[in-house]
Short mmCIF file of C-alpha atoms in Angstrom, two decimals:
data_model
loop_
_atom_site.label_atom_id
_atom_site.label_comp_id
_atom_site.label_asym_id
_atom_site.label_seq_id
_atom_site.Cartn_x
_atom_site.Cartn_y
_atom_site.Cartn_z
CA MET C 117 -10.34 -14.63 -26.06
CA LYS C 118 -6.34 -14.95 -23.60
CA LYS C 119 -7.70 -17.82 -22.21
CA ILE C 120 -7.98 -19.17 -25.46
CA ILE C 121 -5.11 -18.34 -27.36
CA ALA C 122 -2.90 -20.30 -24.14
CA VAL C 123 -4.80 -22.98 -25.06
CA LEU C 124 -3.97 -23.78 -28.34
CA LEU C 125 -0.43 -22.44 -27.37
CA SER C 126 0.06 -25.05 -24.23
CA VAL C 127 -1.45 -27.54 -26.79
CA LEU C 128 0.92 -26.86 -29.60
CA LEU C 129 3.97 -26.37 -28.01
CA LEU C 130 3.15 -29.23 -24.92
CA ALA C 131 5.91 -31.25 -27.59
CA SER C 132 8.50 -29.24 -27.62
CA LEU C 133 8.12 -28.19 -24.21
CA LEU C 134 9.13 -24.61 -25.21
CA ALA C 135 8.29 -21.88 -22.21
CA ALA C 136 5.83 -19.38 -23.76
CA CYS C 137 4.74 -16.84 -21.71
CA GLY C 138 2.72 -17.74 -18.22
CA THR C 139 2.64 -21.31 -18.43
CA SER C 140 3.32 -23.56 -14.83
CA ASP C 141 6.09 -22.89 -15.36
CA GLU C 142 6.49 -19.70 -15.03
CA PRO C 143 6.97 -18.90 -10.78
CA ALA C 144 3.77 -18.05 -9.29
CA GLY C 145 2.89 -14.83 -7.72
CA GLY C 146 5.94 -13.52 -4.75
CA SER C 147 7.66 -17.36 -5.22
CA SER C 148 11.16 -17.07 -6.84
CA ALA C 149 12.00 -17.87 -9.50
CA PRO C 150 14.47 -21.30 -9.93
CA GLU C 151 18.52 -20.02 -10.11
CA SER C 152 19.21 -22.49 -13.48
CA ALA C 153 16.55 -19.65 -15.09
CA ALA C 154 18.10 -17.83 -18.09
CA PRO C 155 17.39 -13.92 -17.90
CA ALA C 156 13.58 -13.26 -19.33
CA SER C 157 15.43 -10.97 -22.46
CA GLU C 158 16.64 -14.68 -24.03
CA GLU C 159 13.01 -15.81 -23.66
CA PRO C 160 11.92 -13.87 -26.24
CA ALA C 161 7.87 -15.11 -26.62
CA ALA C 162 7.29 -17.48 -28.27
CA ALA C 163 3.63 -16.21 -30.69
CA PRO C 164 2.09 -13.21 -30.55
CA THR C 165 1.30 -11.27 -26.78
CA GLU C 166 -1.05 -7.70 -26.33
CA LEU C 167 -0.51 -6.72 -22.83
CA THR C 168 -2.90 -4.27 -21.83
CA VAL C 169 -1.50 -1.20 -19.19
CA TRP C 170 -4.50 0.40 -17.24
CA HIS C 171 -3.57 4.57 -16.45
CA ASP C 172 -5.49 7.55 -15.74
CA GLY C 173 -3.02 9.90 -16.79
CA ASP C 174 -2.03 12.05 -20.22
CA GLU C 175 -2.96 9.50 -22.83
CA THR C 176 -0.79 12.05 -25.01
CA LEU C 177 2.43 11.03 -22.73
CA MET C 178 0.94 6.97 -22.83
CA GLN C 179 1.04 7.01 -26.61
CA ALA C 180 4.69 8.22 -26.22
CA ILE C 181 5.27 5.87 -24.30
CA ALA C 182 4.04 3.02 -26.25
CA ASP C 183 5.33 3.90 -29.65
CA THR C 184 8.48 4.24 -28.06
CA VAL C 185 8.36 0.24 -26.55
CA ASN C 186 6.57 -1.66 -29.13
CA PRO C 187 9.37 -0.77 -31.83
CA MET C 188 12.00 -2.56 -29.63
CA LEU C 189 9.54 -5.64 -28.71
CA ALA C 190 8.62 -6.11 -32.14
CA ASP C 191 10.73 -9.63 -33.19
CA SER C 192 9.65 -11.11 -29.64
CA GLY C 193 5.97 -10.70 -30.39
CA VAL C 194 4.86 -8.30 -27.70
CA SER C 195 2.97 -5.34 -27.93
CA VAL C 196 1.69 -3.31 -25.60
CA THR C 197 -1.03 -1.36 -25.18
CA PHE C 198 -2.31 1.73 -22.64
CA GLU C 199 -6.05 1.17 -21.66
CA LYS C 200 -7.49 4.81 -19.67
CA ARG C 201 -9.83 3.80 -17.12
CA THR C 202 -11.15 6.74 -14.91
CA GLY C 203 -11.08 6.01 -11.47
CA LEU C 204 -8.44 3.74 -11.83
CA SER C 205 -7.71 2.75 -8.25
CA ASP C 206 -11.46 1.74 -8.26
CA GLN C 207 -11.02 -0.39 -10.60
CA LEU C 208 -7.84 -2.21 -9.89
CA LYS C 209 -9.44 -2.79 -6.75
CA LEU C 210 -12.09 -4.93 -8.19
CA TYR C 211 -10.05 -6.45 -10.66
CA GLY C 212 -6.48 -6.66 -10.09
CA GLY C 213 -6.71 -10.17 -9.34
CA ASP C 214 -8.94 -10.82 -12.07
CA ALA C 215 -7.45 -12.62 -15.17
CA ALA C 216 -9.67 -12.96 -17.92
CA ASN C 217 -10.38 -8.81 -17.32
CA GLY C 218 -8.08 -6.95 -15.18
CA PRO C 219 -4.72 -5.80 -17.00
CA ASP C 220 -2.03 -7.22 -17.40
CA MET C 221 -0.38 -3.91 -15.51
CA TYR C 222 -0.87 -0.37 -14.97
CA LEU C 223 0.54 2.97 -14.58
CA TRP C 224 -0.59 4.89 -11.91
CA ALA C 225 1.51 7.25 -8.86
CA HIS C 226 3.13 5.53 -6.25
CA ASP C 227 1.66 6.54 -3.17
CA SER C 228 -1.03 3.98 -3.73
CA LEU C 229 1.08 1.00 -3.31
CA GLY C 230 0.29 -0.13 -0.27
CA THR C 231 -2.47 -0.46 -0.92
CA PHE C 232 -2.57 -3.27 -3.79
CA VAL C 233 0.49 -4.73 -1.90
CA ALA C 234 -2.19 -4.79 1.16
CA MET C 235 -4.47 -6.89 -1.65
CA ASP C 236 -1.89 -8.61 -2.32
CA ILE C 237 -3.22 -8.70 -6.27
CA LEU C 238 0.86 -7.03 -7.24
CA GLU C 239 3.53 -9.71 -8.07
CA PRO C 240 6.97 -8.35 -7.04
CA LEU C 241 9.14 -7.83 -10.09
CA GLY C 242 12.05 -9.89 -9.17
CA ASN C 243 9.87 -12.48 -10.45
CA LEU C 244 9.76 -11.74 -13.39
CA VAL C 245 13.16 -9.27 -13.92
CA ASP C 246 16.59 -8.87 -12.93
CA GLU C 247 17.25 -6.53 -10.34
CA SER C 248 20.13 -4.97 -12.33
CA VAL C 249 16.79 -3.59 -14.81
CA TRP C 250 16.88 -0.66 -12.80
CA ALA C 251 19.54 -0.47 -11.22
CA ASP C 252 20.87 3.68 -13.33
CA TYR C 253 17.61 4.74 -11.89
CA LEU C 254 17.31 7.61 -9.49
CA PRO C 255 17.58 6.36 -5.97
CA LEU C 256 14.43 8.68 -5.07
CA THR C 257 12.54 6.54 -7.79
CA VAL C 258 12.82 3.17 -6.80
CA ASP C 259 12.59 3.56 -2.45
CA ALA C 260 9.31 5.03 -4.17
CA GLY C 261 7.65 1.47 -5.45
CA GLN C 262 9.64 -0.87 -3.12
CA ILE C 263 6.96 -1.97 0.58
CA GLY C 264 9.09 -3.77 2.93
CA GLY C 265 11.95 -3.58 0.87
CA THR C 266 10.29 -5.08 -2.20
CA GLN C 267 10.45 -4.22 -6.40
CA TYR C 268 6.62 -3.64 -6.80
CA LEU C 269 6.44 -0.65 -9.13
CA LEU C 270 9.05 -0.08 -12.03
CA PRO C 271 9.28 3.69 -12.24
CA VAL C 272 8.86 5.85 -14.97
CA TYR C 273 9.18 9.43 -14.40
CA PHE C 274 8.59 11.61 -11.38
CA GLU C 275 8.09 15.53 -10.44
CA THR C 276 8.12 17.58 -6.90
CA LEU C 277 7.94 21.12 -6.32
CA LEU C 278 9.83 23.96 -7.28
CA PHE C 279 11.08 27.81 -6.45
CA LEU C 280 8.72 28.96 -9.75
CA TYR C 281 9.75 32.79 -10.32
CA ASN C 282 8.72 35.65 -12.21
CA ARG C 283 11.98 36.90 -14.15
CA ASP C 284 10.98 40.38 -14.91
CA MET C 285 9.63 40.59 -11.24
CA TRP C 286 12.12 39.05 -9.32
CA GLN C 287 14.99 41.26 -8.04
CA GLY C 288 18.27 39.75 -7.10
CA GLU C 289 19.35 35.99 -6.93
CA VAL C 290 17.12 33.45 -5.43
CA PRO C 291 17.55 33.18 -1.60
CA ALA C 292 19.68 30.61 -0.94
CA THR C 293 18.62 30.01 2.52
CA THR C 294 14.88 30.43 3.81
CA GLU C 295 15.74 32.94 6.00
CA GLU C 296 16.72 35.18 3.62
CA LEU C 297 14.47 34.27 1.29
CA TYR C 298 11.55 35.33 4.19
CA GLU C 299 14.32 38.36 4.40
CA TYR C 300 12.59 39.50 0.94
CA MET C 301 9.74 39.11 1.69
CA VAL C 302 9.44 40.62 3.99
CA ALA C 303 10.66 43.30 1.55
CA ASN C 304 8.45 42.72 -1.06
CA THR C 305 5.19 41.99 0.45
CA ASP C 306 1.93 44.24 1.09
CA THR C 307 -1.09 42.44 1.71
CA ALA C 308 -2.97 45.91 2.09
CA ALA C 309 -2.40 46.62 -2.26
CA GLY C 310 -3.07 42.21 -2.45
CA THR C 311 0.45 41.93 -3.92
CA TYR C 312 2.91 39.40 -2.69
CA ALA C 313 6.94 38.19 -3.62
CA VAL C 314 6.07 34.35 -2.89
CA VAL C 315 3.03 32.31 -2.71
CA ASN C 316 2.18 29.12 -1.48
CA GLN C 317 -0.35 26.38 -0.02
CA HIS C 318 0.89 26.76 3.07
CA SER C 319 -1.61 24.96 4.61
CA THR C 320 -1.50 22.04 2.65
CA SER C 321 0.25 19.06 3.58
CA TYR C 322 2.34 18.04 0.39
CA ASN C 323 3.35 22.13 0.58
CA VAL C 324 4.54 22.06 4.04
CA SER C 325 6.72 19.04 2.98
CA PRO C 326 9.73 21.05 2.16
CA PHE C 327 9.52 22.15 6.12
CA ILE C 328 8.43 19.15 7.38
CA TYR C 329 11.25 16.17 6.52
CA GLY C 330 14.01 19.28 6.19
CA PHE C 331 13.62 19.39 9.99
CA GLY C 332 13.75 15.73 10.04
CA GLY C 333 9.90 15.65 11.05
CA TYR C 334 7.83 13.29 9.02
CA ILE C 335 3.81 12.40 8.39
CA LEU C 336 4.09 8.73 7.94
CA ASP C 337 6.60 6.42 8.80
CA ALA C 338 7.61 3.72 6.80
CA GLU C 339 5.71 1.75 9.07
CA GLY C 340 2.74 3.05 8.86
CA ASN C 341 3.40 5.00 11.68
CA PRO C 342 1.56 9.26 11.75
CA GLY C 343 4.83 10.89 13.05
CA LEU C 344 2.14 14.82 13.58
CA ASN C 345 3.52 15.71 16.80
CA ASP C 346 6.65 14.25 16.83
CA PRO C 347 8.79 17.64 18.28
CA LYS C 348 10.79 18.15 14.49
CA THR C 349 6.45 17.83 12.70
CA ILE C 350 5.94 20.67 15.52
CA GLU C 351 9.15 22.81 14.64
CA ALA C 352 8.34 22.74 11.14
CA VAL C 353 4.76 23.64 10.78
CA GLU C 354 5.87 26.71 13.80
CA TYR C 355 7.86 27.44 11.25
CA ASN C 356 5.78 27.67 8.47
CA LYS C 357 3.74 29.59 10.03
CA LYS C 358 5.86 32.85 9.40
CA PHE C 359 5.56 32.68 5.80
CA ALA C 360 2.51 31.11 6.13
CA ASP C 361 1.75 35.24 7.39
CA LEU C 362 3.51 36.41 4.21
CA GLU C 363 1.05 34.13 1.58
CA ALA C 364 -1.83 34.95 1.06
CA ASP C 365 -4.85 32.57 2.15
CA GLY C 366 -2.76 29.58 0.47
CA ASP C 367 -5.80 28.65 -1.47
CA TYR C 368 -5.17 26.73 -4.96
CA ASN C 369 -7.09 28.53 -7.31
CA THR C 370 -6.11 31.87 -5.28
CA VAL C 371 -2.32 31.76 -5.66
CA THR C 372 -1.78 30.13 -8.58
CA THR C 373 -3.97 33.43 -10.15
CA LEU C 374 -1.38 35.54 -7.82
CA PHE C 375 1.44 34.31 -9.93
CA ASN C 376 -0.58 34.52 -12.78
CA GLU C 377 -1.67 37.54 -12.33
CA GLY C 378 1.76 39.11 -11.79
CA LYS C 379 0.65 39.83 -8.24
CA ALA C 380 3.09 37.77 -7.10
CA ALA C 381 7.07 37.72 -7.88
CA ALA C 382 7.26 33.76 -6.89
CA ILE C 383 5.07 30.31 -6.26
CA ILE C 384 5.79 26.95 -4.37
CA GLY C 385 4.22 24.68 -6.93
CA GLY C 386 5.43 21.80 -9.58
CA PRO C 387 5.25 21.24 -12.82
CA TRP C 388 1.74 21.03 -13.59
CA LEU C 389 1.78 24.96 -12.86
CA VAL C 390 3.91 25.54 -15.73
CA PRO C 391 1.09 25.19 -19.24
CA GLY C 392 -1.04 28.01 -17.14
CA ILE C 393 1.74 30.33 -16.54
CA ARG C 394 3.48 30.08 -20.05
CA ALA C 395 -0.54 30.40 -20.73
CA ALA C 396 -0.30 33.73 -19.10
CA GLY C 397 2.92 35.21 -21.01
CA ILE C 398 5.45 35.26 -17.84
CA ASP C 399 9.09 35.00 -18.20
CA LEU C 400 9.27 31.72 -16.17
CA GLY C 401 12.62 31.49 -14.15
CA VAL C 402 12.73 27.74 -11.92
CA ALA C 403 15.08 26.75 -9.20
CA SER C 404 15.58 23.24 -7.04
CA LEU C 405 14.08 23.75 -3.56
CA SER C 406 17.74 21.29 -2.32
CA ASP C 407 19.40 24.36 -3.73
CA MET C 408 17.67 26.58 -0.08
CA THR C 409 18.66 25.82 2.77
CA LEU C 410 16.91 26.23 6.99
CA PRO C 411 18.04 27.41 9.86
CA ASN C 412 19.16 24.03 10.70
CA GLY C 413 21.44 23.34 7.81
CA SER C 414 19.54 21.01 5.88
CA PRO C 415 17.92 22.13 2.32
CA LEU C 416 14.54 21.69 2.17
CA ALA C 417 12.86 18.52 1.50
CA PRO C 418 10.01 18.34 -0.34
CA PHE C 419 7.14 15.31 -1.37
CA SER C 420 7.88 13.16 -4.86
CA GLY C 421 5.14 12.28 -6.95
CA VAL C 422 6.10 8.91 -8.45
CA GLN C 423 4.76 7.43 -12.11
CA GLY C 424 5.49 3.77 -12.19
CA ILE C 425 4.58 0.50 -13.76
CA GLY C 426 3.23 -2.43 -11.29
CA VAL C 427 2.45 -6.18 -12.67
CA MET C 428 -0.58 -7.83 -12.06
CA LYS C 429 0.32 -10.84 -10.67
CA ALA C 430 -2.86 -12.53 -12.00
CA ALA C 431 -1.67 -11.68 -15.65
CA ALA C 432 2.48 -12.55 -14.60
CA GLU C 433 1.13 -16.55 -13.73
CA THR C 434 0.12 -16.77 -16.93
CA ASN C 435 2.01 -13.73 -18.82
CA GLY C 436 5.29 -13.98 -17.38
CA GLY C 437 7.99 -14.39 -19.79
CA ALA C 438 5.74 -11.12 -22.05
CA ILE C 439 5.71 -9.58 -19.31
CA ALA C 440 9.34 -9.63 -18.68
CA LEU C 441 10.37 -8.59 -22.42
CA ALA C 442 8.12 -4.98 -21.56
CA LEU C 443 9.78 -4.30 -17.99
CA GLU C 444 13.28 -4.62 -19.93
CA ALA C 445 11.90 -1.97 -22.60
CA LEU C 446 9.78 -0.16 -20.53
CA ALA C 447 13.06 -0.05 -18.44
CA SER C 448 15.09 1.94 -20.82
CA PRO C 449 16.22 5.60 -20.61
CA GLU C 450 14.71 6.00 -24.24
CA VAL C 451 11.00 6.04 -22.30
CA GLY C 452 12.48 8.82 -20.82
CA ILE C 453 13.75 10.78 -23.21
CA ALA C 454 10.27 10.72 -25.28
CA LEU C 455 8.31 11.11 -21.82
CA ALA C 456 10.74 14.15 -21.12
CA LYS C 457 10.42 15.83 -25.14
CA ALA C 458 6.93 14.99 -24.83
CA GLY C 459 5.25 15.76 -22.28
CA GLY C 460 7.95 17.74 -19.85
CA CYS C 461 8.17 15.08 -17.83
CA ALA C 462 11.51 14.50 -15.94
CA PRO C 463 12.47 10.81 -15.72
CA ALA C 464 13.16 8.32 -13.51
CA ASN C 465 16.62 6.53 -15.30
CA SER C 466 19.12 8.31 -14.39
CA LEU C 467 20.63 8.03 -18.85
CA SER C 468 17.88 9.40 -20.37
CA TYR C 469 19.31 13.37 -19.17
CA GLU C 470 22.96 11.82 -20.55
CA ASP C 471 20.12 12.74 -23.90
CA ALA C 472 21.10 17.07 -24.80
CA ASP C 473 17.46 17.25 -25.63
CA VAL C 474 16.29 16.68 -21.95
CA ALA C 475 20.01 17.60 -19.87
CA ALA C 476 18.61 21.58 -21.65
CA ASP C 477 15.48 21.33 -20.09
CA GLU C 478 15.55 23.86 -17.26
CA ILE C 479 12.55 22.86 -15.70
CA ILE C 480 13.30 19.22 -16.11
CA ALA C 481 17.31 19.36 -14.34
CA ALA C 482 16.11 20.87 -11.42
CA ILE C 483 13.58 18.36 -10.77
CA GLU C 484 16.53 15.83 -11.24
CA ARG C 485 18.45 18.73 -8.74
CA THR C 486 15.89 18.47 -6.10
CA ALA C 487 15.44 14.55 -6.46
CA GLU C 488 19.35 14.54 -3.64
CA THR C 489 16.65 15.69 -1.12
CA ALA C 490 12.93 15.25 -1.86
CA LYS C 491 11.02 12.73 -0.17
CA PRO C 492 8.93 10.61 -1.63
CA MET C 493 4.98 10.52 -0.45
CA PRO C 494 4.61 7.77 1.79
CA ASN C 495 3.21 4.33 0.18
CA ALA C 496 1.96 2.61 3.20
CA ALA C 497 -1.67 1.71 2.97
CA GLU C 498 -2.57 4.41 6.38
CA MET C 499 -1.37 7.21 3.95
CA ASN C 500 -4.71 7.64 2.48
CA VAL C 501 -5.92 8.78 5.66
CA MET C 502 -3.68 11.17 6.37
CA TRP C 503 -4.15 13.80 4.24
CA GLY C 504 -7.26 15.18 6.52
CA PRO C 505 -5.08 15.42 9.65
CA VAL C 506 -2.63 17.32 7.97
CA ASP C 507 -4.05 20.15 6.81
CA SER C 508 -6.61 20.75 9.47
CA MET C 509 -3.81 21.27 12.23
CA LEU C 510 -2.56 23.30 9.64
CA ALA C 511 -5.05 25.86 9.25
CA ALA C 512 -5.66 25.59 12.70
CA VAL C 513 -1.87 26.95 13.07
CA ASN C 514 -1.74 28.85 9.48
CA LYS C 515 -5.52 30.90 9.45
CA SER C 516 -7.16 30.07 13.70
CA GLY C 517 -3.73 31.00 15.38
CA GLN C 518 -3.84 27.75 17.67
CA ASP C 519 -0.99 27.28 18.98
CA ALA C 520 0.94 24.44 16.91
CA ALA C 521 1.41 21.93 19.77
CA SER C 522 -1.76 21.94 20.91
CA ALA C 523 -3.08 21.84 16.59
CA ALA C 524 -0.72 18.87 16.16
CA GLU C 525 -1.79 16.59 20.05
CA GLU C 526 -5.14 16.68 18.44
CA ALA C 527 -3.57 16.15 14.25
CA GLN C 528 -2.39 12.82 15.80
CA ALA C 529 -5.47 11.87 17.77
CA ALA C 530 -6.91 12.45 14.64
CA ALA C 531 -4.51 10.56 12.80
CA LEU C 532 -4.58 7.30 14.84
CA GLN C 533 -8.60 6.95 15.25
CA ALA C 534 -8.08 7.41 10.99
CA ILE C 535 -6.50 4.30 11.17
CA ALA C 536 -7.98 2.82 13.45
CA ASP C 537 -11.13 2.68 11.81
CA MET C 538 -9.64 1.33 8.66
CA GLN C 539 -8.87 -2.32 9.95
#
């Protein structure tokens, strides 16, 4: 149907030489727009155009986005529809380059970006809109959407780890240093009785990232090289070990149950834990990990996941003008405000935090604060095979007692082999 409409429009509009959405005069994927081209906002769609966005997220959130942007686009004739797809990654690999059967855009986590860029199915956003569109975004979220300095994702919202605590159990202020936190844990943990001061998934890559990156180590660099045997990574793993000894077994179900049942005073976790915590009737307090300093003087630096909008190259060739209009609407601070109110999401757009209700949300404020030190999860395609080696290294150190240096060398070798097997 899209192809038929496109042909009819081309015939009807040829005489007027107007640039309809996605005619051959639009820049193709990977090319730059002519300098004389007017901004996308000055080129309204010539006819009704429905854009489809595939996602694998909460449909309430997607509806909040649609309800916000579609009124903004009403005069242009462009509309945005969100369509949920199970197994989104596989769906995009199959249909991402198919203009007839694939979406116009997708909304998903940024760490998949490298894979899709390598497949050459995404359109650089700079070919559609000016970079001023994301000028007000938190730098962390912008960086997460780039590969090689090219912006491929328009950030929408993000999440990261927080220090969540039970106000009825925690004594005094949240420590300002990790050493003070450790002292509190020693004084208030009774492993024999099954009660804990703090619990964490201490052998999971994501949850140990605050230590690894805070110490200056890394899991994967921008070029896709693993750094598991980097001296600073090893130092972080060794340091994490003493906390792990006081944090139960580190299993997700174990630590969340301990906290929700009032057997742990605090947990290191993300906003995804909040609904269950509130359902358990806990008086929840929250603090940013950026406010807790390591012995080296640096703050904890957790991973962050960014949800963003990517544009399919095939769709940009036929619907470029309409997609540009949609991107400008999606970039508005109103979208972030709507998501914050609908689902407690932390907006990528810094202007969204000027809304009184968003600013008053304690959890959203803590996430925004953590953005100062948080690190986007690596978005290189090689990250797909890194989780296993890192988690194995952490389990070997924390659960089996292997020394960190030898575990790191084994994990580095396993990571390099897994990356080589990708070729």
